Coordinates of C-alpha atoms and ligand atoms in Angstrom, one line a residue:
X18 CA 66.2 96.3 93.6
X19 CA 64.0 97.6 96.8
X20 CA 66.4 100.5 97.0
X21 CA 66.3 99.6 100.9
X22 CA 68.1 96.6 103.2
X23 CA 66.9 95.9 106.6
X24 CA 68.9 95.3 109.9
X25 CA 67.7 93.2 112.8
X26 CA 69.6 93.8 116.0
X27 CA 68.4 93.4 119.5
X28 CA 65.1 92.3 118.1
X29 CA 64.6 95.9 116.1
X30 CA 64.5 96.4 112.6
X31 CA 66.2 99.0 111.0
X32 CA 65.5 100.2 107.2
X33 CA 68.5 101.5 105.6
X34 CA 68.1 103.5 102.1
X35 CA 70.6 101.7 99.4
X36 CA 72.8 103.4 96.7
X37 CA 73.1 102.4 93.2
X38 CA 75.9 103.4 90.9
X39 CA 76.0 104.0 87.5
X40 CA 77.3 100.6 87.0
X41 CA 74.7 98.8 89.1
X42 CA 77.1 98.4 92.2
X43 CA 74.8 98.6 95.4
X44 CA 75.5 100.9 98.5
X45 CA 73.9 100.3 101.6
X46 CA 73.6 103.7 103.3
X47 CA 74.4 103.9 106.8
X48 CA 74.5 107.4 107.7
X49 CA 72.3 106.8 110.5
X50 CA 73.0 103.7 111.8
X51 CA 74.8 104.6 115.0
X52 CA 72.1 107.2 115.6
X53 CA 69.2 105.0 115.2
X54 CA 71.5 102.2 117.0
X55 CA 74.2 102.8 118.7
X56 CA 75.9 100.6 116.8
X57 CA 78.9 101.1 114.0
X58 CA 79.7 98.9 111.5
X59 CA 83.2 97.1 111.7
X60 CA 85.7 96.5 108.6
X61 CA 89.7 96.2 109.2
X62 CA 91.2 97.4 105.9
X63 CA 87.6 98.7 104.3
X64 CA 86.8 95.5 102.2
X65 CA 83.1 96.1 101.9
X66 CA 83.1 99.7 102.8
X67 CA 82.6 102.2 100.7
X68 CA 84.2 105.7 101.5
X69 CA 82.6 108.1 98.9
X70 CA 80.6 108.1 95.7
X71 CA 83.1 109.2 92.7
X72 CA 82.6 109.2 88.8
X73 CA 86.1 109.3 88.2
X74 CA 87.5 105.7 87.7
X75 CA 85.7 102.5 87.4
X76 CA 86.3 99.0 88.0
X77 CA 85.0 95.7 88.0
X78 CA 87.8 93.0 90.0
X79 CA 85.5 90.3 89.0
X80 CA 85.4 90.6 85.2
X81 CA 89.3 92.5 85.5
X82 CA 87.7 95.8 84.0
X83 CA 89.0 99.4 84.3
X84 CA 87.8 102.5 83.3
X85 CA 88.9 106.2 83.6
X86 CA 85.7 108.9 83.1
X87 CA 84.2 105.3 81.0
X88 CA 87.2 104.7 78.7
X89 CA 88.5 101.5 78.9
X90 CA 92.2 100.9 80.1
X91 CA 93.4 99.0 76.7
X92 CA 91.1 101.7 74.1
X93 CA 93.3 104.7 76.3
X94 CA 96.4 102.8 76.6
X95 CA 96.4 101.9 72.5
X96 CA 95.2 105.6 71.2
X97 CA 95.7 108.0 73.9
X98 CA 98.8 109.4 76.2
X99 CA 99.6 110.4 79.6
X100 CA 98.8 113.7 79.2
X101 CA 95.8 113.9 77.4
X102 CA 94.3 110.9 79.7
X103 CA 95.6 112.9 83.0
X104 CA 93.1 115.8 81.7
X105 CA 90.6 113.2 81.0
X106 CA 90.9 112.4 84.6
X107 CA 91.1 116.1 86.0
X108 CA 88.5 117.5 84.2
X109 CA 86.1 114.5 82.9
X110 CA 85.8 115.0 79.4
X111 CA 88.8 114.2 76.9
X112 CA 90.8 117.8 75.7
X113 CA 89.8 119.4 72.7
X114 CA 93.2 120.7 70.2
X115 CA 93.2 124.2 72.5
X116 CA 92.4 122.5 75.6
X117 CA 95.2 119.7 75.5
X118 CA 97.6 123.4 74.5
X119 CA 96.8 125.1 76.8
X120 CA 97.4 122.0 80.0
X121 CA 100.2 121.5 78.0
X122 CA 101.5 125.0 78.4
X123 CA 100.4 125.2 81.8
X124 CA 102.9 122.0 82.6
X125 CA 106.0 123.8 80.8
X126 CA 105.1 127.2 82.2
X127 CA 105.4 125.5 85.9
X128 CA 108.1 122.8 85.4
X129 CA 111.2 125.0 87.0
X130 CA 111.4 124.9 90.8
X131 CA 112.4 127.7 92.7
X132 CA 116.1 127.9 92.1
X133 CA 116.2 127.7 96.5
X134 CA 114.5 124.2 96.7
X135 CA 118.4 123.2 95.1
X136 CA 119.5 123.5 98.7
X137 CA 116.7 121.7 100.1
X138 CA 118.4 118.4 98.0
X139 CA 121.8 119.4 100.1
X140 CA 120.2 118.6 103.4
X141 CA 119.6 114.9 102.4
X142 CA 121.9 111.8 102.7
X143 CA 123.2 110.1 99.0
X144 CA 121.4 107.1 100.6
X145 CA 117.8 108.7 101.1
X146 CA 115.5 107.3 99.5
X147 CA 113.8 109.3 97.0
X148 CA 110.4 108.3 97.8
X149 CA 111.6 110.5 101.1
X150 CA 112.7 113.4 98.9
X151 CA 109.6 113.3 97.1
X152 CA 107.0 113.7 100.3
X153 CA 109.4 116.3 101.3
X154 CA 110.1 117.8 98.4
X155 CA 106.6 118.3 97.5
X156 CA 105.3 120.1 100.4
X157 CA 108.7 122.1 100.0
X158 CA 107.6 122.9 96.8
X159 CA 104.2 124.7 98.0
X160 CA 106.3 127.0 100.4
X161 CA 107.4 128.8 97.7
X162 CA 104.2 129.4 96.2
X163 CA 101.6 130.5 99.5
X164 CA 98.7 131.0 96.9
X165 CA 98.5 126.7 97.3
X166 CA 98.2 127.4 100.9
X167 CA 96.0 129.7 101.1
X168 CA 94.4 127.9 98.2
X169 CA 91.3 129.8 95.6
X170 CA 89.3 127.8 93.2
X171 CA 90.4 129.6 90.4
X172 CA 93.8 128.9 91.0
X173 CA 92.8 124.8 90.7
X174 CA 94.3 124.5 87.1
X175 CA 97.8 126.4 88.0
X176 CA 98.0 124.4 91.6
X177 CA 97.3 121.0 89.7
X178 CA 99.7 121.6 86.8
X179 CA 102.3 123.0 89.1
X180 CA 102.2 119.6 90.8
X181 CA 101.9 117.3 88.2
X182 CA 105.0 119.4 86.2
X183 CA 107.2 119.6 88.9
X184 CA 106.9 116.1 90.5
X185 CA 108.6 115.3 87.7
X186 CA 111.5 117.8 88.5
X187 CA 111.7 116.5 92.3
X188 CA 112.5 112.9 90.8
X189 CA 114.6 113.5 88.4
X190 CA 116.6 115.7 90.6
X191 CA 116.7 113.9 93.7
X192 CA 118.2 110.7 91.2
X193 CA 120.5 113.4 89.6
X194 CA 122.0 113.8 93.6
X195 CA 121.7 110.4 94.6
X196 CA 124.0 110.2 91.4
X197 CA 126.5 113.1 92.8
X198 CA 125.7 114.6 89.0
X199 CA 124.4 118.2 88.5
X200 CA 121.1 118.1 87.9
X201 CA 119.3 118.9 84.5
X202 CA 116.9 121.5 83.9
X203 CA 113.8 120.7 81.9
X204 CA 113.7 122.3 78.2
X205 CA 110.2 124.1 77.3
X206 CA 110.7 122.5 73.8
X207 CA 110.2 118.8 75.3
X208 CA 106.9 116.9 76.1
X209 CA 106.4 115.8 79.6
X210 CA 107.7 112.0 79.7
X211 CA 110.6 113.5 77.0
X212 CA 111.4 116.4 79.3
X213 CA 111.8 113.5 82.2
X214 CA 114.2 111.2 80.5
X215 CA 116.1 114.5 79.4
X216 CA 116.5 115.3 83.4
X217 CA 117.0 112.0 84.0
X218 CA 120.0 111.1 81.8
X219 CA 121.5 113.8 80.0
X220 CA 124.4 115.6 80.8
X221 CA 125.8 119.1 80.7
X222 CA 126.6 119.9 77.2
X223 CA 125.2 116.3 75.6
X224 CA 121.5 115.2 75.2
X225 CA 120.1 112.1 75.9
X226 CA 119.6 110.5 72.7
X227 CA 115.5 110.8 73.0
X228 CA 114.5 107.3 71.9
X229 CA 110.7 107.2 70.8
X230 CA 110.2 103.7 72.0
X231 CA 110.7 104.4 75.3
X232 CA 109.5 107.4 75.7
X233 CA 106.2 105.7 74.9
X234 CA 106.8 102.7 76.9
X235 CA 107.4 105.0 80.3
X236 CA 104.3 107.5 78.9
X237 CA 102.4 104.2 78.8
X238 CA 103.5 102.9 82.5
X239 CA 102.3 106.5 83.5
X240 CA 98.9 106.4 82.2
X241 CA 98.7 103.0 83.4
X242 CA 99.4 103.9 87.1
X243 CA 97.0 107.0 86.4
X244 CA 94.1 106.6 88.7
X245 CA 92.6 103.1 90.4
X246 CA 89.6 104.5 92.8
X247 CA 89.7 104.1 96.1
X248 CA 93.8 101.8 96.7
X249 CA 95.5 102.5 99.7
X250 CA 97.1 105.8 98.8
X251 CA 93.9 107.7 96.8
X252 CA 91.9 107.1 99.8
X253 CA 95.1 109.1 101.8
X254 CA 95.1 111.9 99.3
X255 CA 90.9 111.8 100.2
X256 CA 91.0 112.1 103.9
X257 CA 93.9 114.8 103.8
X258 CA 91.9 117.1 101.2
X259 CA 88.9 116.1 103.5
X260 CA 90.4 118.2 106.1
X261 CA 90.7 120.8 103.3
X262 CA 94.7 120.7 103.6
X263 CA 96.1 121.9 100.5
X264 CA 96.6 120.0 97.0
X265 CA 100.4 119.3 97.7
X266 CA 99.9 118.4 101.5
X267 CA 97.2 115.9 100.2
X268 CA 99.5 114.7 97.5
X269 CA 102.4 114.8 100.1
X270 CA 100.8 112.3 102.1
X271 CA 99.8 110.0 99.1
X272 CA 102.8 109.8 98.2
X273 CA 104.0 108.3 101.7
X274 CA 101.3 105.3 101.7
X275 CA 102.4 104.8 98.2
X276 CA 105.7 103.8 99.4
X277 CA 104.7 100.7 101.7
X278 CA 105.6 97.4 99.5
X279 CA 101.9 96.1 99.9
X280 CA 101.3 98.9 97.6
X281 CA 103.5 100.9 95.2
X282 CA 106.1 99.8 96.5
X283 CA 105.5 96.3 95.5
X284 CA 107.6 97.2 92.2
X285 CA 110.9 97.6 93.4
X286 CA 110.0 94.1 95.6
X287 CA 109.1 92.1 92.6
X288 CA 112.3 93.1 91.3
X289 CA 114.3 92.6 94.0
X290 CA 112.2 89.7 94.6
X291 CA 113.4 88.6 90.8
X292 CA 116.7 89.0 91.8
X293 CA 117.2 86.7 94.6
X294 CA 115.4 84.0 92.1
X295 CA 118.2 84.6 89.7
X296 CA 121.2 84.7 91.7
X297 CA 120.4 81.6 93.4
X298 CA 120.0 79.7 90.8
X299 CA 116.2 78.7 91.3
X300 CA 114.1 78.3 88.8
X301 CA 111.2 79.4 90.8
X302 CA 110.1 76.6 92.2
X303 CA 111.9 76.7 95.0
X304 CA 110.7 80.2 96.0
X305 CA 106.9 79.4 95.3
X306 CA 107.0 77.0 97.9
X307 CA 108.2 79.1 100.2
X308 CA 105.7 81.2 99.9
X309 CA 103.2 78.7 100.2
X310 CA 104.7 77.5 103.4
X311 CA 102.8 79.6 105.9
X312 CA 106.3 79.5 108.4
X313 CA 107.4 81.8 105.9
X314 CA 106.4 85.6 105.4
X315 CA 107.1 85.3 101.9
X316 CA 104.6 86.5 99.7
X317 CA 105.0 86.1 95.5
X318 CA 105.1 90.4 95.3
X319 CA 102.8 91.9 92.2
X320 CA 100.4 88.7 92.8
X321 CA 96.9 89.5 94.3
X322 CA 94.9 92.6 94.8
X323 CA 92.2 93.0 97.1
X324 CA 89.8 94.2 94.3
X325 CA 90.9 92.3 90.7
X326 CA 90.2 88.3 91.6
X327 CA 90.7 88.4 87.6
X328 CA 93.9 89.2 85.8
X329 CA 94.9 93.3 86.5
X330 CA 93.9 94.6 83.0
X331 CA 97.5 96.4 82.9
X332 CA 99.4 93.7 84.1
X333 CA 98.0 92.1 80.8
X334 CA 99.3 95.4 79.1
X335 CA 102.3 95.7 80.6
X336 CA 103.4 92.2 80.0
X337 CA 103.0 92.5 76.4
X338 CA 105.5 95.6 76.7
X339 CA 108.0 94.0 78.1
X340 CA 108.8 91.7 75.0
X341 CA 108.0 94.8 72.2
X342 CA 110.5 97.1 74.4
X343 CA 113.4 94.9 75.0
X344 CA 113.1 93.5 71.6
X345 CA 113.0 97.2 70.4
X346 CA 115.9 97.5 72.4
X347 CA 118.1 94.4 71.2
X348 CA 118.2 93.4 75.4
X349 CA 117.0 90.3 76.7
X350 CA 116.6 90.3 80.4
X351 CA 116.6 87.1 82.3
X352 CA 114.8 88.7 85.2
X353 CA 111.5 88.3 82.6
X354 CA 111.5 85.1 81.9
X355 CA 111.9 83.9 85.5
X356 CA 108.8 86.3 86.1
X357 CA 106.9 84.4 82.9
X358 CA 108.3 81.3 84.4
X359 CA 106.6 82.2 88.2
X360 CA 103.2 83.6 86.5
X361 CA 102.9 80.3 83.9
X362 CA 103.4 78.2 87.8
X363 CA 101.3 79.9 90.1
X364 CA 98.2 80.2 87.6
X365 CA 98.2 76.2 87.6
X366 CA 98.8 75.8 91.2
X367 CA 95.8 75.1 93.8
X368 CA 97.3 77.6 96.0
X369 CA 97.1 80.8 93.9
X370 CA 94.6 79.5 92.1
X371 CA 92.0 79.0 95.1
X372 CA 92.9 82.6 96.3
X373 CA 92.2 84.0 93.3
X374 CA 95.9 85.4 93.3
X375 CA 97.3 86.7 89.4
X376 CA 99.5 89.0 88.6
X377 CA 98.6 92.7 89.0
X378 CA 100.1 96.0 87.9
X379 CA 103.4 96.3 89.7
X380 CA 104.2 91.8 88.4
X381 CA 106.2 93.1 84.8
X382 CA 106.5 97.2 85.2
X383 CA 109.6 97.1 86.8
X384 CA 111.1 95.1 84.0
X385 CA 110.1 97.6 81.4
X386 CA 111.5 100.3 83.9
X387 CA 114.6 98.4 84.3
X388 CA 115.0 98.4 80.4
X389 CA 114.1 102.2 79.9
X390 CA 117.8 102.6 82.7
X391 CA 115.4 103.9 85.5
X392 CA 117.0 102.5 89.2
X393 CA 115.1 100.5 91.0
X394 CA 114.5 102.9 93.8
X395 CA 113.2 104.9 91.6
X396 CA 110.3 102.4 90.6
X397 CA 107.6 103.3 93.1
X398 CA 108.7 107.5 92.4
X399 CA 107.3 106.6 88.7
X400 CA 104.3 105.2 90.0
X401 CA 104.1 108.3 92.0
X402 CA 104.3 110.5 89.1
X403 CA 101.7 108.3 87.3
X404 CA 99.2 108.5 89.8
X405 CA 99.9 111.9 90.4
X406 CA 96.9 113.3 88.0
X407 CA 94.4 110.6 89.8
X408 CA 95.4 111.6 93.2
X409 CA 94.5 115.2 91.6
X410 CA 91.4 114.6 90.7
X411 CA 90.3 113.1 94.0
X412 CA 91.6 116.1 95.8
X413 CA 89.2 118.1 93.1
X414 CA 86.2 115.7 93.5
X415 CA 86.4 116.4 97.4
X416 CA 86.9 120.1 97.5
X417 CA 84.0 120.2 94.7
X418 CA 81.2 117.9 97.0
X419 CA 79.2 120.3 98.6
X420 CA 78.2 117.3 100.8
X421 CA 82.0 116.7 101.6
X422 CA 82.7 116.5 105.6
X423 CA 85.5 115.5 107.3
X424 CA 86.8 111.8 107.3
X425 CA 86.4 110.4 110.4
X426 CA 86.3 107.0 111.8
X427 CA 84.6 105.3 114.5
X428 CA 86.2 102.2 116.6
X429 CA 85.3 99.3 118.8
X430 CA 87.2 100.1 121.8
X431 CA 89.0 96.8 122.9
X432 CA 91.5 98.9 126.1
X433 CA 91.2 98.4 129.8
X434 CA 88.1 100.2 131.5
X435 CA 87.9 102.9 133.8
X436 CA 90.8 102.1 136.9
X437 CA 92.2 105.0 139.0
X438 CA 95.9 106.1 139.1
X439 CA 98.3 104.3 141.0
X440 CA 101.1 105.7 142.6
X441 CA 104.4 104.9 142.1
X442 CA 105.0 103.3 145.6
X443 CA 102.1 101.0 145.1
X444 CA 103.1 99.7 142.3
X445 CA 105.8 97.6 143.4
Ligands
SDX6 C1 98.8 98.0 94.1 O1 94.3 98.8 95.7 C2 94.8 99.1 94.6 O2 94.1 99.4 93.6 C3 96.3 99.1 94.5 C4 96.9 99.2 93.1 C5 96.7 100.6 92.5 O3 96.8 100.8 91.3 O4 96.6 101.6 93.4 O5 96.4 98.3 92.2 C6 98.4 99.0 93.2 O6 99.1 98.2 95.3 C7 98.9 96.6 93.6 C8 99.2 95.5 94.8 C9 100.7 95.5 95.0 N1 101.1 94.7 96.1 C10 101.7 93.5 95.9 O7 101.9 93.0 94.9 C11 102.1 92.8 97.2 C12 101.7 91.3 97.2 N2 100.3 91.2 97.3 C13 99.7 91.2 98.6 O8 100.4 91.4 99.7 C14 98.2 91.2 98.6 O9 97.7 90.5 97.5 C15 97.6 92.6 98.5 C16 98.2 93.5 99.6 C17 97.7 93.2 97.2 C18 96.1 92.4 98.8 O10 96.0 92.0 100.1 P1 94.5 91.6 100.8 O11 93.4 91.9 99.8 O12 94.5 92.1 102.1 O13 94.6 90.0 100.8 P2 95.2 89.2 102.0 O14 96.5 89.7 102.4 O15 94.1 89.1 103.0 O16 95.4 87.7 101.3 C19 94.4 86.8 101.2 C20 95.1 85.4 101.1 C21 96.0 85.2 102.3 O17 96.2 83.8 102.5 P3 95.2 83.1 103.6 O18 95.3 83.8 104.9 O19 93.8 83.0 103.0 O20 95.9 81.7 103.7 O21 95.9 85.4 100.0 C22 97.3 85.3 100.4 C23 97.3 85.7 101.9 O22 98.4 85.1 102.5 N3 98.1 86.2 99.6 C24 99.3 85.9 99.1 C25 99.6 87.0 98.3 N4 98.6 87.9 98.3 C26 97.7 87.4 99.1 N5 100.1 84.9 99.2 C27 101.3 84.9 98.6 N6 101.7 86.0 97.8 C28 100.8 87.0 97.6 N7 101.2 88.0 96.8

């Protein structure tokens, strides 16, 4: 490797200095093309560009590798949980017995919101969605706390546990309203994903029967959804701390380009997507070529990523879930095997195949969602509250890079050149 590329343009040659990663992926620097140039480098939706350097996740789309701070996906996903593997991504290094106490403590400690964000809940419609609430909610949140405004260092770990606690709160209270049932405080004697399902689907004066199957399966769909480098939404939580907005404005934000169905949101579409199969009666089939029929906008939602051109290493997690939970749970669910069914067809046909389309992360979640009772607008709120400790330590990567500046584009302007006004009687 030269460590350097060269650029011919209008007969000059420019040497650019190159980047190597710890993984042998190859950066070519352009810092100072436009300055040496004039020119800017052009790429709608960032395919080949790279926005920052960061050692927090890795992955490979060709061989269908992820890694958080270097542990593989499946080794995390087999021996360790969300909490511990959301310090891992905070911090770098996995907890040690006092560490894991006291982020554990620090979650319990900040799980209660401030008893006035209840009427904040008031002001919205039964039919918001809760994605909505949760953006709102969440920049609500920091109002009652003007230390995260007016953030310190110091305060890092009490600001990132506050938000990682209590975007657990939001959701399971904004479902709780949706509902028209009172909501459900969290108990300091339950676990974070335990505490959740508690808020979720208890009621006043009964428990919800805590089963340990599924609080694993939903711990496991949140470490899952933890952190995945530079998607749609990280890269949002990046250029909003990049201004050096606050953790839960950042977050805030993250949470809104989460929401769009080419991204989180793709999990409540496969599901509805699922649906539509089943009640009409089609065995798939019929829907696949639809998609394939470019008169159509219909795209088979959780196939393809723009990074993984291999199998999503969760997806292939995930899947195996779905049969352990439902048979766990004595359920069967249709909805799965017409989503085996569509997977088993696309792999063999020339028109997934030749885009290098399988199924990714959000294909089988929503069924193990669906089995645990969460509703299916809820869906892209859990992947919210799984990414949530990946968004944080993005935010913390950016406010930590001494080098950080603020994220600003450049364009190719494509508008009408200089013309002077025109007043309104001449223009007819
Ligand atoms: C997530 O980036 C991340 O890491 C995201 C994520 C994370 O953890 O943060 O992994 C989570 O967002 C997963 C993706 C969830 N979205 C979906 O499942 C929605 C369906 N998938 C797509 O819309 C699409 O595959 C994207 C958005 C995921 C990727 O889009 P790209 O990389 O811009 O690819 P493209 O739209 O340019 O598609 C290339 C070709 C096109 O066909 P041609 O123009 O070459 O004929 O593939 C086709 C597309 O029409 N295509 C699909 C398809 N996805 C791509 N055709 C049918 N069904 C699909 N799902």
């Amino acid at each position: 490797m030269t460590g350097k590329a060269e650029l011919k343009l209008d007969g000059k040659t420019l040497t650019l200095p190159t980047v190597v990663g710890s993984e042998n992926e190859v950066g070519i620097d352009v810092t100072n093309l436009r300055k040496e140039t004039g020119a800017i480098t052009l790429d709608p939706g960032y395919g080949n560009t790279g926005s920052c350097e960061s050692a927090i996740t890795f992955i490979d789309g060709e061989k269908g590798i992820l890694r958080y701070r270097g542990y593989d996906i499946a080794e995390l996903a087999e021996k360790s949980n969300f909490i511990e593997t959301a310090y891992l991504l905070i911090y770098g290094e996995l907890p040690d017995h006092v560490q894991l106490e006291e982020f554990s403590s620090l979650l319990t400690e900040n799980q209660m919101l401030h008893e006035g964000m209840r009427f904040h809940f008031e002001s919205f419609p039964p039919t918001a969605h809760p994605m909505a609430i949760l953006s709102a909610m969440i920049n609500a949140a920091s109002s009652y706390h003007p230390n995260i405004i007016h953030k310190r260092e110091e305060r890092f770990p009490y600001h990132a546990a506050r938000l990682m606690s209590q975007v657990r709160t939001i959701a399971a209270f904004s479902h709780r309203k949706a509902q028209g049932l009172p909501v459900i405080y969290p108990k300091s004697s339950l676990k974070y994903t335990a505490n959740f399902l508690h808020m979720m689907f208890s009621h006043p004066g009964e428990d919800y029967e805590l089963k340990p199957e599924l609080i694993r399966a939903l711990d496991l769909i949140f470490l899952l959804h933890a952190d995945h480098e530079q998607n749609c939404s990280t890269s949002t939580v990046r250029m909003v701390a990049s201004s050096r907005a606050n953790l839960f404005a950042s977050a805030s934000a993250g949470v809104c380009a989460l929401w769009g169905p080419l991204h989180g949101g793709a999990n409540q579409a496969v599901l509805e997507m699922l649906e539509q199969i089943h009640d009409e009666g089609d065995d798939g089939s019929k829907f696949l070529a639809a998609v394939k029929d470019k008169t159509t906008d219909r795209r088979l939602m959780g196939f393809g990523h723009r990074v993984y051109k291999n199998f999503d290493p969760r997806a292939l997690i995930i899947k195996e879930q779905c049969d352990k939970v439902l048979s766990q749970l004595h359920k069967s669910d249709p909805l799965l095997d017409i989503a085996k069914k569509l997977e088993q067809i696309a792999l063999k046909d020339d028109y997934f195949v030749s885009r290098k389309l399988y199924p990714n992360v959000d294909f089988y979640s929503g069924i193990i969602m669906r089995a645990i009772g969460i509703p299916l607008d809820m869906f892209t709120v859990m992947f919210a509250i799984g990414r949530m400790p990946g968004w944080i330590a993005n935010y913390k990567e950016v406010m930590e890079d001494p080098n950080s500046r603020i994220s600003r584009p450049r364009q190719i302007y494509t508008g009408s050149t200089l013309r002077n006004y025109t007043p309104m009687e001449a223009r007819g």
